[in-house]
Amino acid sequence: MTQQLSAKPMSPLAEFWFYFSQNRGALAGLAFVVFIVLLAVFANFIAPHHPHEQFRDAILVPPVWAEGGMSQYWLGTDGVGRDILSRLIHGARLSLLIGLLIVTLSLIMGICLGLIAGYFGGFVDTAIMRFADILLSMPALLLAIAIVAILGPSIVNSSLALSLVYLPHYVRLTRASVLSEINKDYVVSSRVAGAGSLRLMFITILPNCLAPLIVQATLGFSNAILDMAALGFLGLGAQPPLPEWGSMLATAREFIQSAWWVVTFPGLIILLTVLAFNLMGDGLRDALDPKLKQ
Amino acid sequence: MLYFILRRIGMVIPTFIGVSLFAFALIHLIPGDPVTVMGGERGMTATERAELEAMLGLDKPIWVQYFQYIGNVLQGDLGTSYVSREPVMSEFLTLFPATIELTVCAAIFASVVGLTLGILAAVRRGGLLDHTVMTISLTGYSMPIFWWGLLLMLLFSVNLGWTPVSGRMDVIYWIDEVTGFMLIDTLLSDEEGAFTAAVQHLILPSIVLGTIPMAVIARMTRSSMLEVLGEDYIRTARAKGLSKRRIIVKHALRNALIPVITVMGLQVGLLLSGAILTETIFAWPGIGKWLVESISRRDYPVVQGGLLLIATIIILVNLLVDLMYGVVNPRVRHSK
């Protein structure tokens, strides 16, 4: 009985995929994320109508399977006769773009601040970490609301507010990884070989700190989408008539007694998208965390 | 022990300074200058303007203004609302009991349900119950609670008619405000059925607000219980022939609760910010709704004062949780 063992170890990517694909929840999450991304990219071709187009003769039409539904409006229409399905599809584009913007902004700023804090230490470190602690001591949504109160409600301002709010998580993660890497032999030898601070920070150390940051960024996506929708719901984020999922819910509130479909679908797609990113993030963490690999 | 307490309190001071700087900056960063706004459309002469600035203290250097602001805050003076002309502090104190009542009920819901689900899942690890609990927990964690509130309202208030749609109390009852807590005040008053009505108003908002903390607590309890159940002393207890129930309740749960309590403390911030959404959905007259409405009304003293007060409460609660944790767990007390 000889067992076939391949001589070569798996490539990092293959190894990652091996662990990731064992997690059924993560695969389901990934599948849904891919689906939503495709919807967002091809929104113009998939959506049956324009998201702002108002059909005056079809106001509050129920979904196609309900009594009184019309076949051209699958998920029904809202209070001013806009097709809900088309608005949800275009909303996917908006939500994903905003999520991407927020995560990218806070990731870049967080990495820079975290690298500086961890690499230089001393006073700079204390100052940056104190700042991060202050931001962390307030709940994300509250802080975002405060910043929006200063800047004024709009989709750009609330994105800026949320990227500032998520910043401390990335700063802390980066700093912690930098501190665990900075005294390792490869860094010391690179320094002895004459590498400058910038090269050490960004080329030598940073690539070895990426795993936890990738996980955090994925989970950050779900937070960004959820909090953005919450701000939209409160009227502090996207302003009408933008088809943002949260602000769609805000305008739907007045129809809660009469038209359940206006209320149900935007929330459902927020829940599914956030759930998908969370599942994927959990799977990534399991696959990238070396402690869980025997 | 004293050293630990002092050091932990010392850590709060810079955080409070940061928060107060932020609140102070808020009023100076908003677009538009308050003096011009106060002058109205007719405008004012240069001397009137200088007089008004001197009256408001705006002619002094910015750091003097900050210390004046802090001095006022420490004396409980947070300014006056532009809209109602009431002091911000007194408005806050009238509305705060409603928010406390809601958050406490939500916290009770979250802890009772979360702990029960977490323990059941850990005891029946890998079974159907475990999978169900994990699914509930994951869904709850990803839930947009403003939508969840609307859904529950649609089902229980609109379709089934079991609970009232919104508000804190039915208008048919006249309740004297004694404590500000509706549950207590209705018990004190002699209106029949008022207490039941108050409870009915509380149920849906509490469930909605408690959902995310419930999910977090259930998940944490499960993993912490699983860890403890694998320890040697549990095996010893089992070998002694103790009943399963006794092992779980008496031996395992106690140790498993330590990390869970920390997580519960961390939920307070989440509850208070979640209250902003929940109060908006259910028209609950608390500080969350007050804050959101003042932002849309551009009532900046209210926004500034409200944010400062909420942040202070969260900081103090976190401090309290940390101190209690230090009392329970000596390892925390002695770590640097």
XYZ file of C-alpha atoms in Angstrom, chain B residues 29-302:
274
model
C -16.140 73.389 11.678
C -19.701 73.655 10.481
C -20.064 75.731 7.340
C -21.319 79.220 8.082
C -20.396 81.472 10.939
C -22.831 81.475 13.901
C -22.698 85.235 14.369
C -23.745 85.894 10.774
C -26.530 83.348 11.183
C -27.733 85.090 14.359
C -27.705 88.441 12.609
C -30.386 87.145 10.307
C -31.126 88.436 6.835
C -30.891 92.093 7.728
C -27.272 91.750 8.716
C -25.608 93.958 11.320
C -23.129 96.785 11.691
C -19.518 96.203 12.584
C -19.979 97.441 16.167
C -23.043 95.256 16.720
C -21.077 92.362 15.388
C -18.141 93.038 17.707
C -20.503 93.360 20.667
C -22.193 90.054 19.866
C -18.835 88.334 19.424
C -17.660 89.692 22.758
C -20.879 88.537 24.400
C -20.464 85.023 23.016
C -16.766 85.011 23.882
C -15.849 84.507 20.229
C -13.276 87.354 20.284
C -10.925 85.435 22.589
C -8.202 83.072 21.378
C -9.445 79.617 20.452
C -7.774 77.834 23.366
C -9.419 80.214 25.867
C -12.735 79.427 24.234
C -12.032 75.706 24.614
C -11.299 76.041 28.338
C -14.428 78.133 28.798
C -16.385 75.445 27.012
C -14.925 72.687 29.217
C -15.626 74.796 32.318
C -19.260 75.147 31.286
C -19.545 71.443 30.450
C -18.180 70.443 33.840
C -20.852 72.625 35.459
C -23.534 70.868 33.407
C -24.054 73.779 31.014
C -24.169 72.448 27.461
C -25.778 75.437 25.833
C -29.314 76.103 24.652
C -31.193 74.511 21.799
C -31.745 76.842 18.826
C -35.164 75.336 18.243
C -36.826 74.810 21.616
C -34.811 77.419 23.562
C -34.455 74.828 26.344
C -31.088 74.023 27.933
C -29.578 70.990 26.174
C -28.884 69.301 29.496
C -32.492 69.434 30.696
C -33.792 68.151 27.335
C -31.308 65.323 27.560
C -32.373 64.427 31.086
C -36.062 64.306 30.117
C -35.444 62.030 27.160
C -32.702 59.844 28.592
C -34.940 57.556 30.736
C -36.788 56.434 27.605
C -33.498 55.402 26.026
C -32.289 53.670 29.182
C -35.539 51.748 29.448
C -35.215 50.601 25.849
C -31.530 49.668 26.028
C -31.904 47.834 29.341
C -34.782 45.743 27.993
C -32.793 45.068 24.815
C -29.763 44.059 26.885
C -31.886 41.681 28.960
C -33.334 40.135 25.810
C -29.881 39.827 24.245
C -28.283 38.250 27.329
C -31.058 35.795 28.164
C -31.600 34.569 24.623
C -27.931 34.777 23.635
C -26.683 32.840 26.662
C -29.357 30.177 26.342
C -28.733 29.656 22.640
C -24.957 29.639 23.114
C -25.050 27.046 25.915
C -27.493 24.802 24.043
C -25.347 24.960 20.913
C -22.180 24.076 22.824
C -23.809 21.161 24.634
C -25.246 19.746 21.416
C -22.151 20.469 19.364
C -22.409 19.474 15.704
C -26.098 18.661 15.979
C -29.065 20.244 14.274
C -29.568 22.630 17.177
C -25.961 23.803 16.962
C -26.275 24.507 13.247
C -29.561 26.342 13.780
C -28.064 28.529 16.490
C -24.998 29.323 14.394
C -27.217 30.268 11.447
C -29.376 32.502 13.633
C -26.280 34.088 15.095
C -24.643 34.749 11.728
C -27.861 36.165 10.262
C -28.453 38.305 13.335
C -24.929 39.659 13.100
C -25.425 40.719 9.477
C -28.888 42.140 10.043
C -29.698 45.699 8.968
C -31.710 46.393 12.106
C -33.682 49.262 10.585
C -35.092 46.766 8.083
C -35.593 44.090 10.740
C -37.660 46.594 12.733
C -39.818 47.400 9.718
C -40.327 43.674 8.998
C -41.389 42.887 12.561
C -43.669 45.915 12.511
C -45.185 44.704 9.219
C -45.826 41.242 10.650
C -46.847 41.856 14.256
C -48.340 45.334 14.182
C -49.813 45.684 10.712
C -50.836 42.128 9.816
C -51.489 40.490 13.177
C -52.310 43.590 15.203
C -50.611 42.171 18.314
C -48.403 45.137 19.149
C -48.761 48.890 18.655
C -47.017 50.357 15.617
C -44.932 53.000 17.328
C -44.388 55.307 20.262
C -43.952 54.589 23.910
C -47.499 54.768 25.228
C -51.090 54.933 24.009
C -52.580 58.425 24.110
C -55.666 57.218 25.981
C -53.677 56.885 29.186
C -52.540 59.842 31.209
C -49.416 58.880 33.082
C -47.818 61.209 35.615
C -44.108 61.370 35.120
C -42.479 60.290 38.367
C -39.300 58.473 37.410
C -39.447 58.892 33.632
C -39.396 55.106 33.239
C -42.699 54.139 31.709
C -42.747 50.656 33.234
C -42.394 52.059 36.750
C -44.636 55.079 36.228
C -47.507 52.962 34.881
C -47.259 50.689 37.916
C -47.413 53.737 40.190
C -50.396 55.266 38.419
C -53.882 53.871 38.920
C -54.731 53.682 35.210
C -55.925 50.168 34.465
C -54.158 48.345 31.648
C -51.496 51.006 31.308
C -48.668 48.725 32.382
C -49.629 46.075 29.823
C -49.753 48.752 27.152
C -46.288 49.973 28.138
C -44.914 46.428 27.907
C -46.532 45.943 24.507
C -44.871 49.097 23.243
C -41.495 47.902 24.467
C -41.452 44.373 23.014
C -40.649 44.984 19.347
C -38.100 47.799 19.854
C -36.263 45.709 22.457
C -36.080 42.682 20.176
C -34.882 44.800 17.261
C -32.229 46.583 19.301
C -31.158 43.377 21.036
C -30.724 41.294 17.890
C -27.091 42.065 17.030
C -25.839 41.848 20.657
C -27.809 38.603 21.010
C -26.005 37.164 17.993
C -22.609 38.243 19.348
C -23.306 36.870 22.835
C -24.615 33.538 21.494
C -21.491 33.080 19.370
C -19.133 34.031 22.179
C -20.899 31.829 24.748
C -20.758 28.850 22.405
C -17.043 29.105 21.698
C -16.172 29.886 25.303
C -18.269 26.944 26.577
C -16.664 24.588 24.053
C -13.233 25.653 25.235
C -14.086 25.146 28.904
C -15.837 21.820 28.301
C -12.552 20.478 26.914
C -10.618 21.249 30.118
C -9.263 18.590 32.447
C -11.332 19.636 35.439
C -14.519 18.996 33.500
C -13.293 15.492 32.725
C -12.572 15.046 36.442
C -16.064 16.224 37.316
C -17.499 13.805 34.808
C -15.365 10.976 36.190
C -16.671 11.738 39.672
C -20.074 10.861 38.312
C -21.665 14.303 38.539
C -24.818 14.817 36.518
C -24.466 16.507 33.164
C -26.646 19.418 34.191
C -24.581 20.026 37.308
C -21.316 19.953 35.351
C -22.598 22.442 32.803
C -24.300 24.857 35.159
C -21.981 24.701 38.147
C -18.566 23.913 36.740
C -18.398 24.948 33.103
C -20.652 27.985 32.887
C -18.888 29.951 35.600
C -15.567 29.959 33.842
C -17.090 30.237 30.432
C -18.851 33.436 31.458
C -15.710 35.529 32.022
C -15.057 36.398 28.356
C -18.790 36.621 27.733
C -19.181 39.335 30.362
C -16.483 41.420 28.663
C -18.282 41.067 25.357
C -21.549 42.098 27.002
C -19.890 45.244 28.335
C -18.636 46.091 24.858
C -22.190 45.884 23.534
C -23.238 48.995 25.462
C -21.780 51.293 22.824
C -23.442 49.245 20.139
C -26.760 49.413 21.973
C -26.620 53.190 22.318
C -25.766 53.730 18.656
C -28.310 51.097 17.635
C -30.856 53.020 19.685
C -30.517 55.870 17.191
C -31.882 53.612 14.446
C -34.416 51.786 16.592
C -35.869 54.969 18.038
C -36.200 56.444 14.569
C -38.140 53.421 13.300
C -40.502 53.124 16.254
C -40.868 56.877 16.935
C -39.489 56.216 20.408
C -39.011 59.539 22.215
C -35.402 58.987 23.344
C -32.047 60.658 22.795
C -31.316 58.793 19.540
C -34.320 60.221 17.746
C -33.637 63.615 19.336
C -30.070 63.607 17.982
C -31.038 62.642 14.425
C -33.796 65.237 14.339
C -31.471 67.958 15.594
C -28.971 67.123 12.854
C -31.628 67.588 10.196
C -32.814 70.786 11.944
C -29.207 72.033 12.191
C -29.691 72.500 15.920
C -25.951 72.416 16.591
C -25.857 72.939 20.368
C -28.061 69.857 20.722
